[in-house]
mmCIF file of C-alpha atoms and ligand atoms in Angstrom:
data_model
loop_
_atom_site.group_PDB
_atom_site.id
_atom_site.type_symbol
_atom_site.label_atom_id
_atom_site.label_comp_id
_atom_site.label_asym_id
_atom_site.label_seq_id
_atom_site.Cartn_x
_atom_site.Cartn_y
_atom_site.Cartn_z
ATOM 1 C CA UNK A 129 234.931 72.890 50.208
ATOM 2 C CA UNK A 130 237.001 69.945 49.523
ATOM 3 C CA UNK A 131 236.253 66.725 51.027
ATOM 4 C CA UNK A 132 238.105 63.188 51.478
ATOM 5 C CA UNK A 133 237.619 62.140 48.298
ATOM 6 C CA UNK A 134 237.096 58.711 49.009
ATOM 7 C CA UNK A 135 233.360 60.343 50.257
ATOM 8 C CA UNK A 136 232.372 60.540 46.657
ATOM 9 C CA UNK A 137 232.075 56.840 46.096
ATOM 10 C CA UNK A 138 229.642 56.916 48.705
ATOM 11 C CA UNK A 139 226.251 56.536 48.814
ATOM 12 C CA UNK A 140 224.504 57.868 52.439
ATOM 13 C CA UNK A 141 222.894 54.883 54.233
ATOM 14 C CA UNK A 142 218.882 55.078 54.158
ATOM 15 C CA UNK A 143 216.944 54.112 57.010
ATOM 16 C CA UNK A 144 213.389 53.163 57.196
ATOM 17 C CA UNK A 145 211.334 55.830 58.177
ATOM 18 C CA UNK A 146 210.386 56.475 61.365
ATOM 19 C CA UNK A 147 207.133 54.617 62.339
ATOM 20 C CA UNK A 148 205.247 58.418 63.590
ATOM 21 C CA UNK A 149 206.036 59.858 60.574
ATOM 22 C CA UNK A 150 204.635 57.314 58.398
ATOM 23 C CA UNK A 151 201.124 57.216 60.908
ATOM 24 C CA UNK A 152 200.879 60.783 60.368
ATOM 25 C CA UNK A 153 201.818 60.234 56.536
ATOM 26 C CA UNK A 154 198.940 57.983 55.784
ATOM 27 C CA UNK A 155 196.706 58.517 58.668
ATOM 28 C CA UNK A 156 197.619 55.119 60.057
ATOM 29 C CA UNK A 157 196.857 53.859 63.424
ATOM 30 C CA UNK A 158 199.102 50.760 63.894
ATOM 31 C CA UNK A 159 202.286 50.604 61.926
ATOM 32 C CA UNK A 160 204.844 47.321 62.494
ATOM 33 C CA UNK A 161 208.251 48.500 61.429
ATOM 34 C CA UNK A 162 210.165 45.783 59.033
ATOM 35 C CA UNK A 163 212.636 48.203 57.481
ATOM 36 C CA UNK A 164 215.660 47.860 60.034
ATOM 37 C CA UNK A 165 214.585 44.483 61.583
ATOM 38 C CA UNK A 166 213.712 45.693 65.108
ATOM 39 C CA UNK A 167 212.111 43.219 67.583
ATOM 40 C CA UNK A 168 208.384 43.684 66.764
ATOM 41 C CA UNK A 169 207.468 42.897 70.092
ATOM 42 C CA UNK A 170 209.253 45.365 71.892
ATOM 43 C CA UNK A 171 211.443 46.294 74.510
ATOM 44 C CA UNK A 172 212.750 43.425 76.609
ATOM 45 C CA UNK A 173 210.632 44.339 80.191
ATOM 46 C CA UNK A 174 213.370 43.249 82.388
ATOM 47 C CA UNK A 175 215.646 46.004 80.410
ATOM 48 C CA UNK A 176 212.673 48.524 80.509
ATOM 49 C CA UNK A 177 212.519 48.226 83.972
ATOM 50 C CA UNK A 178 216.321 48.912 84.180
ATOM 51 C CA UNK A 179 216.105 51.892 82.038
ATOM 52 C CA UNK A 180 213.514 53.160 84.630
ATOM 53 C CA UNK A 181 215.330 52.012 87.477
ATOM 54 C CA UNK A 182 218.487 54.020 86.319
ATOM 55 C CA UNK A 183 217.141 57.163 84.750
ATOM 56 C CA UNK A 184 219.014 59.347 87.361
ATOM 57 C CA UNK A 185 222.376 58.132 86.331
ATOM 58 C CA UNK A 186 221.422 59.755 82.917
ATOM 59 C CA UNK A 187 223.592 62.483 83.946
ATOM 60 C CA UNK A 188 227.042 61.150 84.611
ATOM 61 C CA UNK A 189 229.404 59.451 82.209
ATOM 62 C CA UNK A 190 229.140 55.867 81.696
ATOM 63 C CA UNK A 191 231.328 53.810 83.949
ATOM 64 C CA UNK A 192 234.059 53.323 80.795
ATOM 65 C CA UNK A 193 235.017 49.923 82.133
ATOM 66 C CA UNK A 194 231.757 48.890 80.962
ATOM 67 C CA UNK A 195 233.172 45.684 83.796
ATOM 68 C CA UNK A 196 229.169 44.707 84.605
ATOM 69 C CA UNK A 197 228.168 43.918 81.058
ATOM 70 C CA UNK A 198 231.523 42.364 80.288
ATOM 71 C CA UNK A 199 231.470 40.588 82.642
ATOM 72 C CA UNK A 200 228.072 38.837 82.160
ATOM 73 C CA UNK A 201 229.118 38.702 78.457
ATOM 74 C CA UNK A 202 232.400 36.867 79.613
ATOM 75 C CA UNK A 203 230.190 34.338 81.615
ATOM 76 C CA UNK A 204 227.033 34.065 79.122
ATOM 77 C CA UNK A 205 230.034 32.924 76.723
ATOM 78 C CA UNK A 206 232.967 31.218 78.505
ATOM 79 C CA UNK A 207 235.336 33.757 77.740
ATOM 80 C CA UNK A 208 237.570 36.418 79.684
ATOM 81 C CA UNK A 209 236.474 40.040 79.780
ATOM 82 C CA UNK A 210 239.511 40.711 77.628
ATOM 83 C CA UNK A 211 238.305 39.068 74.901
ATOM 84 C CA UNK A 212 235.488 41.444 74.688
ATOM 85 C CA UNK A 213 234.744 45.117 73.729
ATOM 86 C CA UNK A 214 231.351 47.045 73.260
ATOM 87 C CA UNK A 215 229.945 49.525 70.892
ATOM 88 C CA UNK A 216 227.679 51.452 69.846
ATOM 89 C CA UNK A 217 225.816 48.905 67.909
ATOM 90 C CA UNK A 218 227.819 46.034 66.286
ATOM 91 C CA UNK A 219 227.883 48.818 63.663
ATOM 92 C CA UNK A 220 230.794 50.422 65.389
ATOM 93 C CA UNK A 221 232.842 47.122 65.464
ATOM 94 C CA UNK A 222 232.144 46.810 62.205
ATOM 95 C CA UNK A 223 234.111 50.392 61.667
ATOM 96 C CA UNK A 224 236.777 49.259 64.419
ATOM 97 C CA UNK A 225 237.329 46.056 61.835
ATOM 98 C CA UNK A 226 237.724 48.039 58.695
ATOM 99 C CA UNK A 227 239.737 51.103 60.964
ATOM 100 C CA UNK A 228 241.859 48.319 62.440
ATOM 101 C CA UNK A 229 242.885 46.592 59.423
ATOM 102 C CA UNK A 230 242.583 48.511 56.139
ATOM 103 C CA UNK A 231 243.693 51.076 54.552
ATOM 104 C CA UNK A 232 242.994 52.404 50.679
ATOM 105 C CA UNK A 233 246.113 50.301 49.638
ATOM 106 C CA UNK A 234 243.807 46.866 51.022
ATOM 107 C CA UNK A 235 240.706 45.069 50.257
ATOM 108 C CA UNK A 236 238.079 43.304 52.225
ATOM 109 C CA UNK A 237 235.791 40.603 50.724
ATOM 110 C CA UNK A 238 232.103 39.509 50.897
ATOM 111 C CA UNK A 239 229.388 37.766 49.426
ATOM 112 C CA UNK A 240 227.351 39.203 46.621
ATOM 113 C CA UNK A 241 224.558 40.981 48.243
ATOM 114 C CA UNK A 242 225.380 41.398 52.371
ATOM 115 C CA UNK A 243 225.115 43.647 55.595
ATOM 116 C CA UNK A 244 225.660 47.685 53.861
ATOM 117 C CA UNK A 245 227.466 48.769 56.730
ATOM 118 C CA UNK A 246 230.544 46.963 55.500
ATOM 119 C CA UNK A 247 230.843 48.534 52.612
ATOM 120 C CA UNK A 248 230.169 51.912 53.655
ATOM 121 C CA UNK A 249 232.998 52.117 56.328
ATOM 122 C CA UNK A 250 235.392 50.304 53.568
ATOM 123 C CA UNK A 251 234.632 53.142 51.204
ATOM 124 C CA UNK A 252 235.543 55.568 53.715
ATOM 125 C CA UNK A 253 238.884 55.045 53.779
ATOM 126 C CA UNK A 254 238.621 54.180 50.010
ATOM 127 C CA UNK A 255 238.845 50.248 50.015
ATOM 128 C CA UNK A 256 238.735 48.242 47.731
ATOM 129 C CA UNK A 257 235.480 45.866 47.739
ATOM 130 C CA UNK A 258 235.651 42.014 46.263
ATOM 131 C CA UNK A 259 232.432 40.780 46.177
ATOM 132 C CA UNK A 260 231.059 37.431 44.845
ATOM 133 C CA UNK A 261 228.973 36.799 41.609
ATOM 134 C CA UNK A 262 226.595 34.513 43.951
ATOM 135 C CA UNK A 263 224.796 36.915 46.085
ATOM 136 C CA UNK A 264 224.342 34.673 48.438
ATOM 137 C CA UNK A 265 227.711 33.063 50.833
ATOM 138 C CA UNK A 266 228.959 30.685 48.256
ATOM 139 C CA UNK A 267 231.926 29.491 50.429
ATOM 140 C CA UNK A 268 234.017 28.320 47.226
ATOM 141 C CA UNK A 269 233.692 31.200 45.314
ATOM 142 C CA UNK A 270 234.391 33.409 48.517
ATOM 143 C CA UNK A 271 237.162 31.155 48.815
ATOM 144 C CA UNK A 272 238.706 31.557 45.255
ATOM 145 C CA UNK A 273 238.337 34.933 45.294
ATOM 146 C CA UNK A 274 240.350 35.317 48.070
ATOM 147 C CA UNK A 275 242.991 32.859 46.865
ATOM 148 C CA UNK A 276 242.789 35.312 43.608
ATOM 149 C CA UNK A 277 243.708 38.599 45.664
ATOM 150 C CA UNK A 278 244.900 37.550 49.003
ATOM 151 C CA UNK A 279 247.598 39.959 48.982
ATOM 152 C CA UNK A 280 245.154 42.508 49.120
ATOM 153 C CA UNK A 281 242.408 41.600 51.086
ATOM 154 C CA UNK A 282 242.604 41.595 54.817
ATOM 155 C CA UNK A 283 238.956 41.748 55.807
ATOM 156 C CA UNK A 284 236.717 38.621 55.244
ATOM 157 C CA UNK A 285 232.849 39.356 56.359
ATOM 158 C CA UNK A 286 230.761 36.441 56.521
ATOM 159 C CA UNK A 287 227.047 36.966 57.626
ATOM 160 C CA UNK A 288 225.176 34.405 59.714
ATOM 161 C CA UNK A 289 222.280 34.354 58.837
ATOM 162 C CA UNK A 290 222.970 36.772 56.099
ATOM 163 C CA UNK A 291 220.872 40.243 56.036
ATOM 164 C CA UNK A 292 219.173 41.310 53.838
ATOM 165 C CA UNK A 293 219.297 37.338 51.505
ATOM 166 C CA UNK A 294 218.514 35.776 54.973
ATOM 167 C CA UNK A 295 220.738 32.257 53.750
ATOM 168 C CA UNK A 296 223.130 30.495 56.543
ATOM 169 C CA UNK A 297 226.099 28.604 56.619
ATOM 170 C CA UNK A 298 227.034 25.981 58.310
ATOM 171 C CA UNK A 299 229.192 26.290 61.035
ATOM 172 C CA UNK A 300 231.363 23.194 59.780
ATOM 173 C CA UNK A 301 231.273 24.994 56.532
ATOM 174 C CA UNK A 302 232.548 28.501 58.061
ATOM 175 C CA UNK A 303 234.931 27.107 60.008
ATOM 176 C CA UNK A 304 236.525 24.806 57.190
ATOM 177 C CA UNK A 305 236.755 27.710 55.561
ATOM 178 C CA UNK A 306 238.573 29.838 57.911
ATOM 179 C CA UNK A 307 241.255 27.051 58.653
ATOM 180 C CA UNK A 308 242.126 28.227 54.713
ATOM 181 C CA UNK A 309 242.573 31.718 55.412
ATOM 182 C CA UNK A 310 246.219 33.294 56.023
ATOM 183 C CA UNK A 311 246.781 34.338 59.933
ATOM 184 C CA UNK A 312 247.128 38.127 58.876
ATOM 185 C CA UNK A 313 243.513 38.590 57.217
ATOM 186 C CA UNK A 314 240.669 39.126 60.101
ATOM 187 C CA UNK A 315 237.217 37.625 59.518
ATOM 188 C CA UNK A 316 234.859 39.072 61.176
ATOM 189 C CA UNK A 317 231.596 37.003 62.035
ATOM 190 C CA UNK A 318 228.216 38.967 62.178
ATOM 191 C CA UNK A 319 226.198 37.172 64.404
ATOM 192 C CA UNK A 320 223.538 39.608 64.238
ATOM 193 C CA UNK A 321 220.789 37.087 63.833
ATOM 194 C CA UNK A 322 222.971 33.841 64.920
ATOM 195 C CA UNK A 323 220.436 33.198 67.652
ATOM 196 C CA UNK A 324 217.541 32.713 65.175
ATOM 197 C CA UNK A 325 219.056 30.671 62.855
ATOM 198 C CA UNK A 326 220.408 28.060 65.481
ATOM 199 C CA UNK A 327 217.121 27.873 67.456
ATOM 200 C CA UNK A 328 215.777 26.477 64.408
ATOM 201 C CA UNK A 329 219.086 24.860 63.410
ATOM 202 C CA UNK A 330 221.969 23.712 65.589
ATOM 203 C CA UNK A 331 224.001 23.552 62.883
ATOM 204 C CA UNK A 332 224.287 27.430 62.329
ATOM 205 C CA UNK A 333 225.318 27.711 65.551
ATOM 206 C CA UNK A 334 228.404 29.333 66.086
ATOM 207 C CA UNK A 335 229.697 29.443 69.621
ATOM 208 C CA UNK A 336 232.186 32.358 70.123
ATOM 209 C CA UNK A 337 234.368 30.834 72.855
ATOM 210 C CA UNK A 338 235.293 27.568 70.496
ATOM 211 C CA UNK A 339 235.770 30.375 67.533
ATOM 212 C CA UNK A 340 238.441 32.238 69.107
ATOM 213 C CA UNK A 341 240.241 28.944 70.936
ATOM 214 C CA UNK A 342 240.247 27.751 67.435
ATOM 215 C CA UNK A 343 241.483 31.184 65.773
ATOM 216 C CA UNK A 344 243.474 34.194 66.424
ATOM 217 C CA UNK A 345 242.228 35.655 63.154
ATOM 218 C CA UNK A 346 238.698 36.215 64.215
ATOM 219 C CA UNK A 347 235.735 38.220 65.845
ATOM 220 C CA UNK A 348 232.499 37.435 66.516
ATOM 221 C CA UNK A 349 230.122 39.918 66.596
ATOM 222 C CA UNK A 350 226.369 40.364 68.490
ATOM 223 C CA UNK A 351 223.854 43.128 68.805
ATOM 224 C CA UNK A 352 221.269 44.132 71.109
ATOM 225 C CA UNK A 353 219.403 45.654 68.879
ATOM 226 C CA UNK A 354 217.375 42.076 67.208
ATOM 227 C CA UNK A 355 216.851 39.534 70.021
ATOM 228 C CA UNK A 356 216.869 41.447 72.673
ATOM 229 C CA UNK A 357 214.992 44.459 71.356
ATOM 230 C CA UNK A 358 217.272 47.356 72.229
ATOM 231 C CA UNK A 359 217.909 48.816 68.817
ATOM 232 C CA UNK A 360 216.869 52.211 69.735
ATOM 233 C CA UNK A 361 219.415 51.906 72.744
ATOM 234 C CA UNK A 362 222.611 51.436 70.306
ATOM 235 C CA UNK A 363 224.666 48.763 71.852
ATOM 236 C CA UNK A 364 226.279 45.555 70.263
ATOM 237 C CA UNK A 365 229.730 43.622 71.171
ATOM 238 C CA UNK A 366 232.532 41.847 69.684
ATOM 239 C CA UNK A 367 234.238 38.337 70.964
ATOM 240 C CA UNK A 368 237.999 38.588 69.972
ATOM 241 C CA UNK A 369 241.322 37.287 71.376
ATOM 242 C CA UNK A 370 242.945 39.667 73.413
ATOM 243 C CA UNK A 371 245.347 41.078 70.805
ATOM 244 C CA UNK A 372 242.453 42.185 68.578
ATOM 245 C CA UNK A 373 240.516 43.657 71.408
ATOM 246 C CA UNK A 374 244.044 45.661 71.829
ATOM 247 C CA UNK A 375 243.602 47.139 68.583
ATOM 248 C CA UNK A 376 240.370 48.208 68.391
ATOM 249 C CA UNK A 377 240.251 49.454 71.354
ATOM 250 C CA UNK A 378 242.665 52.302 69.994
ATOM 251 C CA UNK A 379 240.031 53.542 67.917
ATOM 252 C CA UNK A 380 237.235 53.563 70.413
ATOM 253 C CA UNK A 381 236.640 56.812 71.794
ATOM 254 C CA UNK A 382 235.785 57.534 75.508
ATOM 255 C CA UNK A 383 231.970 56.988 77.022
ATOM 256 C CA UNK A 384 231.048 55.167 73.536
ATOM 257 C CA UNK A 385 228.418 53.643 74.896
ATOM 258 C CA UNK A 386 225.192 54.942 76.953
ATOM 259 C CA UNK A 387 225.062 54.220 80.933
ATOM 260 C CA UNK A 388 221.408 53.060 80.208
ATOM 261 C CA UNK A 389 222.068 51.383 77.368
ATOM 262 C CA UNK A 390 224.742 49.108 79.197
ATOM 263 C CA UNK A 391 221.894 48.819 82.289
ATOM 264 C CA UNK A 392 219.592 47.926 79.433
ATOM 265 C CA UNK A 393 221.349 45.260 77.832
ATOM 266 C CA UNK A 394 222.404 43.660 81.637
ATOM 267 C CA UNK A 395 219.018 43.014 82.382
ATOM 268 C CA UNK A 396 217.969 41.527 78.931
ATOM 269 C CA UNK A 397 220.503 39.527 78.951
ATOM 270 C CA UNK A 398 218.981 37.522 81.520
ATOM 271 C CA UNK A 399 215.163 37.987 80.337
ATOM 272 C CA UNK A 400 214.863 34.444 79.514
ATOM 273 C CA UNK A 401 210.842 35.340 78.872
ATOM 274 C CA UNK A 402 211.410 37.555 76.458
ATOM 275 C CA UNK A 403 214.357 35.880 74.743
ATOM 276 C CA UNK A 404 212.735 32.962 74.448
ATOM 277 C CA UNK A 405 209.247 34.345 73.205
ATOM 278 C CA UNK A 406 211.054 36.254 70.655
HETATM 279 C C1 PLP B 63 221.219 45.031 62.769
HETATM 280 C C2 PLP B 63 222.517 44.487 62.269
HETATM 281 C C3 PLP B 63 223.766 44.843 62.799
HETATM 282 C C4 PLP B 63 224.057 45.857 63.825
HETATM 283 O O1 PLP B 63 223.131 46.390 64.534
HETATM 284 P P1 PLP B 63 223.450 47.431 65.677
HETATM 285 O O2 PLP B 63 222.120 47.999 65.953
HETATM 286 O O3 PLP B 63 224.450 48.403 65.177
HETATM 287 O O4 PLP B 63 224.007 46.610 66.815
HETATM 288 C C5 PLP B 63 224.904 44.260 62.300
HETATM 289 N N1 PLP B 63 224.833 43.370 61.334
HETATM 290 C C6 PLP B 63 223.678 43.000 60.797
HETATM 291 C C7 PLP B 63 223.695 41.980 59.724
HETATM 292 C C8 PLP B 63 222.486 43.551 61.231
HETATM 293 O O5 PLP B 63 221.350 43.194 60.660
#
């Protein structure tokens, strides 16, 4: 059978194995799962208690409005719900980016060694990748590459702190940077671990309502699945102005999210315990 040939350039994403498989494997007892960078201490309890509480909702649709987590997304950060949209895992708004803005006649651009989601959903649609000599975010080389091929590339990914080098930037540095980059090309803003880095340093903060006042060109992006301790839930968000909420909200399908998976998230939200001890 003949596929999209763009799938031969691929390579199929491998995740960890699953921690029973690898007890059983090697007759193991206790096993602390690095692979995908889950929160080793568990579920948030305020969102396990949710999941419990909610269990009998498991078999209608998910209110589509998703309006309750928005909402408390909206206040956590000072935006409108407009400016926000929820996925499956960031991952998905990663693949809402790359849907929304490329096409196999476009490139996107990262640092050296970053996030492999990116590139996977790029190669989909057979995108061209740019990627830096430095592995880590060198900010001037990103930058000169761009300059280089900016007729082409219309995706900028910038990772903060960066998985899997684990280096930050600055958020003077990032948003010097984006002041440089032409209104048409979106850079998206992984956040994934933003709350680590800027507990430790307040520097790599990067607060999403100031982002998007600042730009229309950008959106941030946050996960469940780290701080909170919800990977196995699948739910993440992205902070965007309005117009690219618009857009990828064209791609999203209906019900993309889990009804206890947006009661799950709710609750952590506000588990300041577990936040904070994580
Ligand atoms: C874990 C991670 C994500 C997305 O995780 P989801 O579980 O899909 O929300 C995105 N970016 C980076 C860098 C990550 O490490």
């Amino acid at each position: 059978m003949e596929f999209n040939p763009f799938l031969k350039n691929i390579k199929t994403y491998e995740s960890g194995k699953d921690i029973e498989l690898i007890a059983k494997e090697f007759d193991l007892k206790e096993v602390i799962k690095l692979a995908s960078n889950e929160n080793p201490y568990g579920v948030s309890p305020k969102a396990k208690e949710a999941i419990i509480n909610n269990v009998h909702l498991a078999y209608l649709y998910p209110d589509d409005t998703m309006s309750e987590l928005k909402q408390a997304l909206a206040d956590k950060f000072k935006v409108q719900k407009e400016n926000i949209i929820i996925g499956s895992g960031s991952d998905q708004i990663i693949e809402y980016a790359i849907h929304a803005k490329l096409d196999h006649s476009k490139a996107y651009l990262q640092c050296g060694v970053s996030f492999a989601m990116y590139e996977i959903y790029a190669k989909q649609l057979g995108v061209k990748v740019y990627k830096t000599q430095s592995l880590t975010h060198d900010i001037d080389e990103l930058y000169e590459l761009y300059k280089k091929h900016k007729n082409d590339i219309k995706v900028i990914f910038l990772c903060l702190p960066n998985n899997p080098l684990g280096e930050c930037l600055d958020k003077t540095q990032v948003f010097e940077f984006i002041e440089k980059i032409d209104e048409d090309c979106l850079i998206v803003i992984d956040g994934a671990y933003n709350e680590f880095a800027s507990f430790k340093d307040k520097n790599k903060h990067i607060n999403p309502q100031e982002l998007i006042n600042k730009f229309i060109n950008v959106v941030y992006l946050g996960t469940f699945s780290k701080l909170y301790g919800l990977g196995g839930m699948r739910i993440g968000y992205g902070v965007a102005c309005k117009e690219i909420i618009d857009a990828f909200y064209k791609l999203r399908a209906p019900f993309n999210v889990a009804n206890l998976s947006l009661k799950a998230a709710y609750a952590a939200l506000n588990d300041e315990e577990f936040i904070f001890k994580t």
